[in-house]
């Protein structure tokens, strides 16, 4: 009896174990569901099935957390390449770069390009947002300028006779003169001869006054008139000619007088020097009003009108601001720099300002009034369109195309695409704006669900593509090894700050004059003459030519000298 009970018990245990085995999920399925993927907080397009460092910026990869641990009930929409979100397949396999495709699940894809970011990744990205708001905006233009003399207030002192400088009344550069002041006396044999002709003509006319012939009297008057005009042409004043007529005393020199008040800015003669007719002797200009000439970019012309006010600061007097008005816009464009020249009238009543002084200028441009604005740091510019990353809350983000208007004080005018109160991402670490990384990041947001292709129709790699992949892999390998020298150099850069502000002078950055600089391809205004890392995001700086660096800066809204 006991034996039968024991056998029945064993059979029951075996049946129960079988039922439990059947009901338990398979180990392989669990493994697939619990497979951990890793991504880079700086470059979301980098996805790996193993921990490690990002091949672009060398940051440590962080795990991607999923809402569901198990695959049970999760539907795979499609498979994509880990390095290119645009490369999408219907079945698992290998990407064009030979990497394993990764699945995209229905609960991960999001709607209309929405992407979810894990709080850990969000923190590593130092992600910051700012609300879209209304603000009074004016299109101010900031540039540099140089003071010049007012061309309408200067003149050259010259003479119409050959001779010698007998006496100088103005004998040094910088001497101030008033209208009518004596400048110099010039001894001239030519003047003596003309004076003698005039006295002879007067004597002849006097001798024929009693003649009954009108023609003879007329000829005498003509001789006097001609001699008088000749003296005038030799710069002898009417009072001096009248004195010569009355006293009959010959004057051996001609006196030159100041035509306008001003300052002698150039003196080219000394006493006793022989001079020729038409030779420049003194350069005199009125310095009570000066011209400030400044260059602005071609696209900034629409922001400035004649009469626009300008705030001017000079290095010689820190803290003091001068004012002026735009009086002229030159009619031509400089072909190489694509800049236009403007002129600003600057009063110099106290004589503080000197020609050739360097100035920083802020020109008050066209007023846009109260308008919707976004911070400059939030805008992604791909060349053909502008967009921002819109924060939807709860770790959800999506790209939003926008139309921009004017720019001033670090803000862009928003014409279309956003509403007041919307939150946009502003942190520089999130705005990946190199030609390749921007497209990849935006494509990941967009989902690219319309580009699904069959794995059987995958094109084979061409030799050119294979070579390109090898070059990219080599570049990633090289960037993945940070030497101790790089770290030391990065510390030095942090101390001296290579984050450029204001109008950037690339020639000043290029201290070794080799025509190249090192630039951060994410924070474009981080520039150095030596290799190293960005003190803002830690990325390795890339060596580029001055022309490339200039184009990058201009494309992303920075001002370059």
Coordinates of C-alpha atoms in Angstrom, one line a residue:
X1 CA 0.0 0.0 0.0
X2 CA 2.8 2.4 0.9
X3 CA 4.6 1.5 -2.3
X4 CA 1.5 2.5 -4.4
X5 CA 1.2 5.8 -2.5
X6 CA 4.9 6.6 -3.2
X7 CA 4.6 5.9 -6.9
X8 CA 1.5 8.1 -7.2
X9 CA 3.3 10.9 -5.4
X10 CA 6.3 10.7 -7.8
X11 CA 4.0 10.8 -10.8
X12 CA 2.2 13.9 -9.4
X13 CA 5.5 15.7 -8.9
X14 CA 6.7 14.9 -12.5
X15 CA 3.4 16.2 -13.9
X16 CA 3.6 19.4 -11.8
X17 CA 7.2 20.0 -12.9
X18 CA 6.2 19.6 -16.6
X19 CA 3.4 22.1 -16.3
X20 CA 5.6 24.6 -14.6
X21 CA 8.3 24.1 -17.3
X22 CA 5.7 24.7 -20.1
X23 CA 4.4 27.9 -18.5
X24 CA 7.8 29.4 -17.8
X25 CA 9.1 31.9 -20.6
X26 CA 12.0 30.6 -22.6
X27 CA 15.5 31.6 -21.5
X28 CA 16.5 32.8 -25.0
X29 CA 13.5 35.1 -25.2
X30 CA 14.4 36.6 -21.8
X31 CA 17.9 37.1 -22.8
X32 CA 16.8 39.0 -25.9
X33 CA 14.3 41.1 -23.9
X34 CA 16.9 42.0 -21.3
X35 CA 19.7 42.8 -23.8
X36 CA 21.2 46.1 -22.7
X37 CA 22.1 48.8 -25.2
X38 CA 24.4 51.8 -24.6
X39 CA 24.4 55.3 -26.1
X40 CA 26.4 58.5 -25.9
X41 CA 24.9 61.5 -24.1
X42 CA 26.6 63.9 -26.5
X43 CA 25.9 61.9 -29.7
X44 CA 22.5 60.1 -29.5
X45 CA 23.1 58.4 -32.9
X46 CA 25.9 56.2 -31.3
X47 CA 24.3 53.0 -30.1
X48 CA 26.3 49.9 -28.9
X49 CA 25.5 46.6 -27.4
X50 CA 28.6 46.8 -25.2
X51 CA 29.8 49.4 -22.7
X52 CA 32.7 51.6 -23.7
X53 CA 33.6 55.1 -25.0
X54 CA 32.0 57.1 -27.7
X55 CA 34.2 56.9 -30.9
X56 CA 33.5 60.7 -31.6
X57 CA 34.0 62.5 -28.3
X58 CA 35.4 59.6 -26.1
X59 CA 32.7 60.1 -23.4
X60 CA 31.6 57.0 -21.5
X61 CA 28.6 55.3 -23.0
X62 CA 25.5 55.1 -20.7
X63 CA 22.9 52.4 -20.6
X64 CA 19.6 52.9 -22.4
X65 CA 16.7 52.2 -20.1
X66 CA 13.6 50.7 -21.5
X67 CA 10.1 50.9 -20.1
X68 CA 9.7 47.1 -20.5
X69 CA 12.3 44.6 -19.4
X70 CA 10.8 41.7 -21.3
X71 CA 10.1 41.4 -25.0
X72 CA 6.8 39.8 -24.2
X73 CA 4.1 41.8 -26.0
X74 CA 6.6 44.3 -27.6
X75 CA 6.3 44.7 -31.3
X76 CA 9.4 45.3 -33.5
X77 CA 8.5 48.0 -36.1
X78 CA 11.8 47.8 -38.1
X79 CA 15.6 47.3 -37.8
X80 CA 18.1 50.1 -38.3
X81 CA 21.8 50.7 -38.5
X82 CA 23.4 51.8 -35.2
X83 CA 25.5 54.5 -36.9
X84 CA 23.0 55.8 -39.5
X85 CA 19.3 56.1 -38.4
X86 CA 18.3 56.5 -42.1
X87 CA 19.5 53.0 -42.9
X88 CA 16.3 51.0 -42.1
X89 CA 15.5 47.3 -42.8
X90 CA 12.5 45.0 -42.4
X91 CA 14.5 42.1 -41.0
X92 CA 17.6 41.7 -38.8
X93 CA 21.0 41.5 -40.3
X94 CA 24.1 43.5 -41.0
X95 CA 24.3 47.2 -41.9
X96 CA 26.4 48.6 -44.8
X97 CA 29.2 49.1 -42.3
X98 CA 29.1 45.5 -41.2
X99 CA 27.5 46.2 -37.8
X100 CA 24.5 44.3 -36.3
X101 CA 21.2 46.0 -36.9
X102 CA 19.3 47.1 -33.7
X103 CA 15.5 46.7 -33.3
X104 CA 13.2 49.7 -33.0
X105 CA 10.1 48.8 -30.9
X106 CA 6.6 50.2 -31.2
X107 CA 6.8 51.8 -27.7
X108 CA 10.2 53.4 -28.6
X109 CA 9.5 54.9 -32.0
X110 CA 7.2 57.7 -30.7
X111 CA 4.7 59.7 -32.8
X112 CA 5.6 62.4 -35.3
X113 CA 9.3 62.3 -34.6
X114 CA 9.0 62.4 -30.8
X115 CA 11.9 60.9 -28.9
X116 CA 12.3 59.9 -25.3
X117 CA 15.5 60.6 -23.4
X118 CA 16.4 58.9 -20.2
X119 CA 16.9 61.2 -17.2
X120 CA 20.4 59.9 -16.7
X121 CA 21.3 60.7 -20.4
X122 CA 19.5 64.0 -20.0
X123 CA 21.7 64.9 -17.0
X124 CA 24.9 63.8 -18.8
X125 CA 24.0 66.0 -21.7
X126 CA 23.6 69.0 -19.3
X127 CA 20.3 69.6 -21.1
X128 CA 18.8 73.0 -20.5
X129 CA 15.6 74.6 -21.7
X130 CA 14.2 78.2 -22.0
X131 CA 10.7 79.4 -22.6
X132 CA 9.8 81.2 -25.9
X133 CA 8.9 84.7 -25.0
X134 CA 8.1 88.2 -26.4
X135 CA 10.8 90.8 -26.3
X136 CA 11.5 94.3 -27.8
X137 CA 14.0 93.6 -30.5
X138 CA 16.1 96.0 -32.6
X139 CA 18.5 94.9 -35.2
X140 CA 21.7 96.4 -33.8
X141 CA 24.9 96.0 -35.7
X142 CA 28.2 95.7 -33.8
X143 CA 31.5 96.4 -35.7
X144 CA 34.8 98.2 -35.5
X145 CA 35.8 101.5 -37.1
X146 CA 38.6 104.0 -37.6
X147 CA 38.5 107.8 -37.2
X148 CA 39.3 109.8 -40.4
X149 CA 39.4 113.5 -41.1
X150 CA 36.3 115.1 -42.6
X151 CA 37.2 115.4 -46.3
X152 CA 34.9 118.4 -46.8
X153 CA 36.9 120.4 -44.1
X154 CA 40.5 120.1 -45.3
X155 CA 42.5 121.9 -48.0
X156 CA 46.1 122.2 -49.4
X157 CA 48.0 125.5 -49.3
X158 CA 49.9 126.1 -52.5
X159 CA 51.2 129.1 -54.5
X160 CA 50.9 130.3 -58.1
X161 CA 54.4 131.7 -58.4
X162 CA 57.9 130.3 -58.3
X163 CA 60.1 131.7 -55.6
X164 CA 61.6 131.2 -52.1
X165 CA 60.0 130.9 -48.7
X166 CA 61.0 134.2 -47.0
X167 CA 59.1 133.9 -43.7
X168 CA 56.9 131.2 -42.1
X169 CA 54.1 132.3 -39.7
X170 CA 53.0 128.7 -39.3
X171 CA 56.1 126.7 -38.4
X172 CA 55.1 123.4 -36.9
X173 CA 52.6 120.5 -37.4
X174 CA 49.6 120.7 -35.2
X175 CA 49.5 124.5 -35.0
X176 CA 46.0 125.9 -35.1
X177 CA 45.1 128.7 -37.5
X178 CA 42.1 130.9 -38.0
X179 CA 40.5 132.1 -41.2
X180 CA 42.5 135.0 -42.6
X181 CA 45.7 134.3 -40.6
X182 CA 49.1 134.8 -42.3
X183 CA 50.7 131.6 -43.3
X184 CA 53.9 132.6 -45.1
X185 CA 55.7 135.2 -47.2
X186 CA 57.1 134.1 -50.6
X187 CA 59.8 136.2 -52.4
X188 CA 59.2 136.0 -56.2
X189 CA 61.0 137.8 -59.1
X190 CA 57.9 137.0 -61.1
X191 CA 55.8 139.1 -58.8
X192 CA 58.3 142.0 -58.9
X193 CA 58.0 141.9 -62.7
X194 CA 54.2 142.0 -62.6
X195 CA 54.2 144.9 -60.2
X196 CA 56.5 146.8 -62.4
X197 CA 54.2 146.2 -65.4
X198 CA 51.3 147.5 -63.4
X199 CA 53.1 150.8 -62.5
X200 CA 54.2 151.2 -66.1
X201 CA 50.6 150.8 -67.3
X202 CA 49.4 153.4 -64.8
X203 CA 52.1 155.8 -66.0
X204 CA 51.2 155.3 -69.6
X205 CA 47.5 155.8 -69.1
X206 CA 48.2 159.0 -67.2
X207 CA 50.3 160.3 -70.1
X208 CA 47.6 159.8 -72.7
X209 CA 44.6 161.0 -70.7
X210 CA 44.6 164.3 -72.6
X211 CA 44.7 162.6 -76.0
X212 CA 41.8 163.4 -78.3
X213 CA 41.8 159.9 -79.7
X214 CA 39.5 157.6 -77.9
X215 CA 41.3 154.5 -79.2
X216 CA 44.5 155.5 -77.5
X217 CA 42.7 156.2 -74.2
X218 CA 41.0 152.8 -74.5
X219 CA 44.3 151.0 -75.0
X220 CA 45.8 152.7 -71.9
X221 CA 42.8 151.5 -69.8
X222 CA 43.2 147.9 -71.2
X223 CA 46.9 147.8 -70.2
X224 CA 46.1 148.8 -66.7
X225 CA 43.3 146.3 -66.4
X226 CA 45.4 143.5 -67.7
X227 CA 48.3 144.3 -65.3
X228 CA 45.8 144.5 -62.4
X229 CA 44.4 141.0 -63.2
X230 CA 47.9 139.5 -63.5
X231 CA 48.7 140.7 -60.0
X232 CA 45.4 139.1 -58.7
X233 CA 46.3 135.8 -60.4
X234 CA 49.6 135.9 -58.5
X235 CA 47.6 136.0 -55.2
X236 CA 48.1 139.7 -54.5
X237 CA 45.1 141.1 -52.6
X238 CA 43.1 144.2 -53.8
X239 CA 44.3 146.2 -50.8
X240 CA 47.9 145.4 -51.6
X241 CA 47.4 146.4 -55.3
X242 CA 45.7 149.7 -54.2
X243 CA 48.6 150.4 -51.8
X244 CA 51.1 149.8 -54.7
X245 CA 49.2 152.2 -56.9
X246 CA 49.3 154.9 -54.3
X247 CA 52.8 154.5 -52.9
X248 CA 54.6 153.2 -56.0
X249 CA 56.6 151.0 -53.7
X250 CA 57.4 147.5 -55.1
X251 CA 56.6 144.6 -52.8
X252 CA 59.2 141.8 -53.1
X253 CA 57.1 139.1 -51.6
X254 CA 53.6 137.6 -51.8
X255 CA 51.7 136.7 -48.6
X256 CA 49.6 133.6 -48.3
X257 CA 46.6 133.6 -45.9
X258 CA 44.5 130.8 -44.3
X259 CA 41.3 130.1 -46.3
X260 CA 39.6 128.4 -43.4
X261 CA 40.1 127.8 -39.7
X262 CA 41.8 124.4 -38.8
X263 CA 44.9 122.6 -37.7
X264 CA 48.1 122.1 -39.7
X265 CA 48.3 118.3 -40.1
X266 CA 51.2 118.3 -42.6
X267 CA 54.0 120.8 -43.2
X268 CA 56.2 120.2 -46.2
X269 CA 58.5 123.4 -46.4
X270 CA 60.9 125.3 -44.3
X271 CA 62.1 129.0 -44.4
X272 CA 64.5 129.7 -47.3
X273 CA 63.4 126.7 -49.3
X274 CA 62.9 127.2 -53.1
X275 CA 59.4 126.3 -54.3
X276 CA 57.6 126.0 -57.6
X277 CA 54.1 127.1 -58.6
X278 CA 51.5 124.5 -57.7
X279 CA 53.7 122.7 -55.2
X280 CA 51.8 121.6 -51.9
X281 CA 53.1 123.5 -49.0
X282 CA 50.8 122.9 -46.0
X283 CA 47.9 120.5 -45.3
X284 CA 45.2 122.1 -43.1
X285 CA 42.1 120.4 -41.8
X286 CA 39.3 121.3 -39.4
X287 CA 39.2 118.6 -36.6
X288 CA 36.1 119.8 -34.9
X289 CA 34.1 117.1 -36.8
X290 CA 35.5 113.7 -37.8
X291 CA 34.4 110.8 -39.9
X292 CA 34.3 107.2 -38.4
X293 CA 34.4 104.6 -41.2
X294 CA 33.3 101.1 -40.4
X295 CA 32.8 97.9 -42.4
X296 CA 29.6 95.8 -42.1
X297 CA 28.6 92.6 -43.7
X298 CA 26.5 92.6 -46.9
X299 CA 23.5 91.0 -45.2
X300 CA 23.6 93.7 -42.5
X301 CA 22.9 96.5 -45.0
X302 CA 19.1 96.0 -44.7
X303 CA 19.3 96.7 -40.9
X304 CA 20.8 100.2 -41.2
X305 CA 19.3 103.4 -42.5
X306 CA 20.8 106.9 -43.0
X307 CA 20.6 108.9 -39.8
X308 CA 20.7 105.8 -37.5
X309 CA 22.3 106.6 -34.2
X310 CA 25.5 104.9 -33.1
X311 CA 27.3 104.3 -29.7
X312 CA 31.0 104.5 -30.0
X313 CA 33.7 103.5 -27.5
X314 CA 37.4 104.1 -27.7
X315 CA 40.3 102.2 -26.1
X316 CA 41.9 105.4 -24.8
X317 CA 38.9 106.3 -22.6
X318 CA 37.4 103.3 -21.0
X319 CA 33.8 103.7 -19.7
X320 CA 33.0 106.7 -21.8
X321 CA 30.6 106.4 -24.7
X322 CA 30.5 108.8 -27.6
X323 CA 27.6 109.2 -30.0
X324 CA 27.3 109.8 -33.8
X325 CA 25.0 109.3 -36.7
X326 CA 25.3 107.3 -40.0
X327 CA 25.7 110.0 -42.6
X328 CA 26.7 108.0 -45.7
X329 CA 26.7 104.4 -47.0
X330 CA 29.3 103.9 -49.7
X331 CA 28.0 102.7 -53.0
X332 CA 30.3 99.7 -53.5
X333 CA 30.9 96.3 -51.9
X334 CA 34.5 95.0 -51.2
X335 CA 34.7 91.9 -53.3
X336 CA 37.0 89.7 -51.1
X337 CA 35.5 90.3 -47.7
X338 CA 31.9 90.9 -49.0
X339 CA 31.6 94.0 -46.7
X340 CA 30.1 97.5 -47.2
X341 CA 31.6 100.7 -45.8
X342 CA 29.5 103.2 -43.8
X343 CA 30.4 106.6 -42.5
X344 CA 29.4 108.1 -39.2
X345 CA 29.7 111.8 -38.3
X346 CA 31.4 112.3 -34.9
X347 CA 31.6 115.7 -33.1
X348 CA 35.0 116.5 -31.7
X349 CA 34.4 119.9 -30.0
X350 CA 36.9 119.3 -27.1
X351 CA 39.6 117.9 -29.4
X352 CA 39.8 114.6 -27.5
X353 CA 39.5 112.5 -30.6
X354 CA 42.4 112.0 -33.0
X355 CA 42.4 110.7 -36.6
X356 CA 43.2 107.0 -37.0
X357 CA 41.9 106.1 -33.5
X358 CA 40.3 102.6 -33.3
X359 CA 36.7 102.4 -32.1
X360 CA 34.1 99.8 -31.2
X361 CA 30.7 100.7 -32.7
X362 CA 27.2 99.6 -32.0
X363 CA 24.7 100.9 -34.6
X364 CA 21.0 101.1 -33.7
X365 CA 19.3 99.3 -36.5
X366 CA 15.7 98.8 -37.6
X367 CA 13.3 98.5 -34.7
X368 CA 11.3 95.2 -34.7
X369 CA 9.1 96.1 -31.7
X370 CA 7.8 93.5 -29.3
X371 CA 8.1 90.2 -31.1
X372 CA 8.4 86.4 -30.4
X373 CA 12.1 85.4 -29.8
X374 CA 14.2 82.4 -29.1
X375 CA 17.8 82.3 -27.8
X376 CA 20.6 82.0 -30.4
X377 CA 21.9 78.9 -28.7
X378 CA 18.7 77.0 -29.3
X379 CA 18.7 77.3 -33.1
X380 CA 20.0 74.5 -35.3
X381 CA 20.9 75.8 -38.7
X382 CA 21.5 73.2 -41.4
X383 CA 21.9 75.6 -44.3
X384 CA 18.6 75.0 -46.0
X385 CA 16.3 75.2 -42.9
X386 CA 16.2 76.3 -39.3
X387 CA 14.9 74.3 -36.4
X388 CA 14.8 74.0 -32.6
X389 CA 14.4 71.0 -30.3
X390 CA 11.1 71.4 -28.6
X391 CA 10.7 70.0 -25.0
X392 CA 7.3 68.4 -24.6
X393 CA 7.9 67.4 -20.9
X394 CA 8.3 64.0 -19.3
X395 CA 11.6 63.4 -21.1
X396 CA 10.0 63.8 -24.6
X397 CA 11.5 66.0 -27.3
X398 CA 10.9 66.7 -30.9
X399 CA 12.5 68.8 -33.7
X400 CA 10.4 71.8 -34.8
X401 CA 11.0 73.7 -38.0
X402 CA 10.9 77.5 -37.6
X403 CA 11.2 80.6 -39.8
X404 CA 13.6 83.2 -38.4
X405 CA 13.6 87.0 -38.8
X406 CA 16.0 89.6 -37.4
X407 CA 18.8 89.0 -34.8
X408 CA 19.9 91.1 -31.9
X409 CA 21.5 90.7 -28.5
X410 CA 21.7 86.9 -28.6
X411 CA 18.1 86.4 -29.8
X412 CA 16.4 85.5 -33.1
X413 CA 13.0 86.8 -34.1
X414 CA 10.5 83.9 -34.7
X415 CA 8.2 84.5 -37.6
X416 CA 6.6 81.0 -37.7
X417 CA 6.7 77.7 -36.0
X418 CA 6.5 78.4 -32.2
X419 CA 4.1 79.9 -29.7
X420 CA 4.8 81.9 -26.6
X421 CA 5.5 79.7 -23.6
X422 CA 6.9 76.8 -25.7
X423 CA 10.2 75.4 -24.2
X424 CA 13.2 74.9 -26.4
X425 CA 16.5 73.2 -25.7
X426 CA 19.4 75.8 -25.3
X427 CA 22.4 73.9 -24.0
X428 CA 25.3 73.8 -26.4
X429 CA 26.0 70.2 -25.6
X430 CA 22.7 69.2 -27.2
X431 CA 23.0 71.2 -30.4
X432 CA 25.1 68.9 -32.7
X433 CA 25.6 71.0 -35.7
X434 CA 28.4 69.5 -37.8
X435 CA 27.4 68.4 -41.3
X436 CA 27.3 64.7 -40.5
X437 CA 26.2 64.7 -36.9
X438 CA 23.4 67.2 -37.3
X439 CA 21.8 65.2 -40.1
X440 CA 22.1 62.0 -38.1
X441 CA 20.6 63.5 -34.9
X442 CA 17.7 65.1 -36.7
X443 CA 17.0 61.9 -38.7
X444 CA 16.8 60.0 -35.4
X445 CA 14.2 62.5 -34.1
X446 CA 12.3 62.3 -37.4
X447 CA 12.1 58.5 -37.3
X448 CA 12.6 58.2 -41.1
X449 CA 9.8 55.6 -41.2
X450 CA 9.1 56.2 -44.9
X451 CA 12.5 54.9 -45.9
X452 CA 12.1 51.2 -44.9
X453 CA 13.9 48.9 -47.3
X454 CA 14.0 45.1 -47.6
X455 CA 17.1 43.4 -46.2
X456 CA 17.3 41.3 -49.4
X457 CA 17.6 44.4 -51.5
X458 CA 20.5 45.9 -49.6
X459 CA 23.1 47.4 -52.0
X460 CA 26.6 46.1 -51.9
X461 CA 29.3 48.5 -50.8
X462 CA 31.3 50.2 -53.6
X463 CA 35.1 50.5 -53.2
X464 CA 34.7 54.2 -52.6
X465 CA 32.3 53.5 -49.8
X466 CA 34.6 50.9 -48.3
X467 CA 37.5 53.3 -48.4
X468 CA 35.5 56.0 -46.8
X469 CA 34.5 53.6 -44.0
X470 CA 38.1 52.7 -43.4
X471 CA 39.1 56.3 -43.3
X472 CA 36.3 57.1 -40.8
X473 CA 37.2 54.1 -38.6
X474 CA 40.8 55.2 -38.6
X475 CA 39.7 58.7 -37.6
X476 CA 37.6 57.3 -34.8
X477 CA 40.5 55.1 -33.6
X478 CA 42.9 58.1 -33.6
X479 CA 40.4 60.3 -31.7
X480 CA 39.7 57.6 -29.1
X481 CA 43.2 57.8 -27.7
X482 CA 43.7 60.8 -25.5
X483 CA 47.4 61.3 -24.6
X484 CA 48.6 62.8 -21.3
X485 CA 49.9 65.8 -23.3
X486 CA 46.4 66.5 -24.5
X487 CA 45.1 66.5 -21.0
X488 CA 47.8 68.9 -19.8
X489 CA 47.1 71.2 -22.8
X490 CA 43.4 71.1 -22.1
X491 CA 44.1 72.3 -18.6
X492 CA 46.2 75.2 -20.0
X493 CA 43.3 76.1 -22.4
X494 CA 40.8 76.1 -19.5
X495 CA 43.0 78.6 -17.7
X496 CA 43.6 81.0 -20.5
X497 CA 40.0 80.5 -22.0
X498 CA 39.9 79.8 -25.7
X499 CA 36.2 80.6 -25.9
X500 CA 36.1 83.6 -28.2
X501 CA 33.6 86.4 -27.6
X502 CA 32.5 89.4 -29.7
X503 CA 34.1 90.0 -33.1
X504 CA 36.6 87.2 -33.6
X505 CA 40.0 88.0 -35.2
X506 CA 41.3 84.7 -36.6
X507 CA 44.7 86.2 -37.4
X508 CA 45.2 86.9 -33.7
X509 CA 44.3 83.2 -32.9
X510 CA 46.8 82.0 -35.5
X511 CA 49.8 83.0 -33.5
X512 CA 52.3 80.8 -35.4
X513 CA 51.0 82.1 -38.8
X514 CA 50.7 78.7 -40.4
X515 CA 47.2 79.5 -41.8
X516 CA 45.5 76.9 -39.6
X517 CA 43.7 76.8 -36.2
X518 CA 42.0 74.2 -34.1
X519 CA 38.2 74.5 -33.8
X520 CA 35.5 72.7 -31.8
X521 CA 33.0 71.4 -34.3
X522 CA 30.2 71.8 -31.8
X523 CA 31.0 75.1 -29.9
X524 CA 32.3 76.9 -33.0
X525 CA 33.7 79.9 -31.1
X526 CA 36.2 77.7 -29.3
X527 CA 39.4 78.3 -31.2
X528 CA 43.0 77.7 -30.4
X529 CA 46.4 77.7 -32.2
X530 CA 47.4 74.5 -30.5
X531 CA 45.7 71.0 -30.3
X532 CA 43.7 70.2 -27.3
X533 CA 40.1 69.8 -26.0
X534 CA 37.2 72.1 -25.7
X535 CA 36.9 73.5 -22.1
X536 CA 33.1 73.6 -22.5
X537 CA 32.2 70.1 -23.7
X538 CA 35.6 68.3 -23.6
X539 CA 35.6 67.4 -27.4
X540 CA 38.9 67.2 -29.2
X541 CA 39.6 70.2 -31.3
X542 CA 39.9 69.7 -35.1
X543 CA 42.6 71.4 -37.2
X544 CA 41.1 73.5 -40.0
X545 CA 42.3 76.3 -42.3
X546 CA 41.5 79.9 -41.5
X547 CA 39.1 80.1 -44.4
X548 CA 37.2 77.0 -43.2
X549 CA 37.1 78.4 -39.6
X550 CA 35.8 81.7 -40.9
X551 CA 33.1 80.1 -42.9
X552 CA 32.0 77.9 -40.0
X553 CA 31.8 81.0 -37.7
X554 CA 29.8 83.1 -40.2
X555 CA 27.4 80.2 -40.9
X556 CA 26.6 79.8 -37.2
X557 CA 26.0 83.5 -36.6
X558 CA 29.4 84.6 -35.2
X559 CA 31.1 87.9 -36.3
X560 CA 34.5 87.6 -37.8
X561 CA 37.0 90.4 -38.5

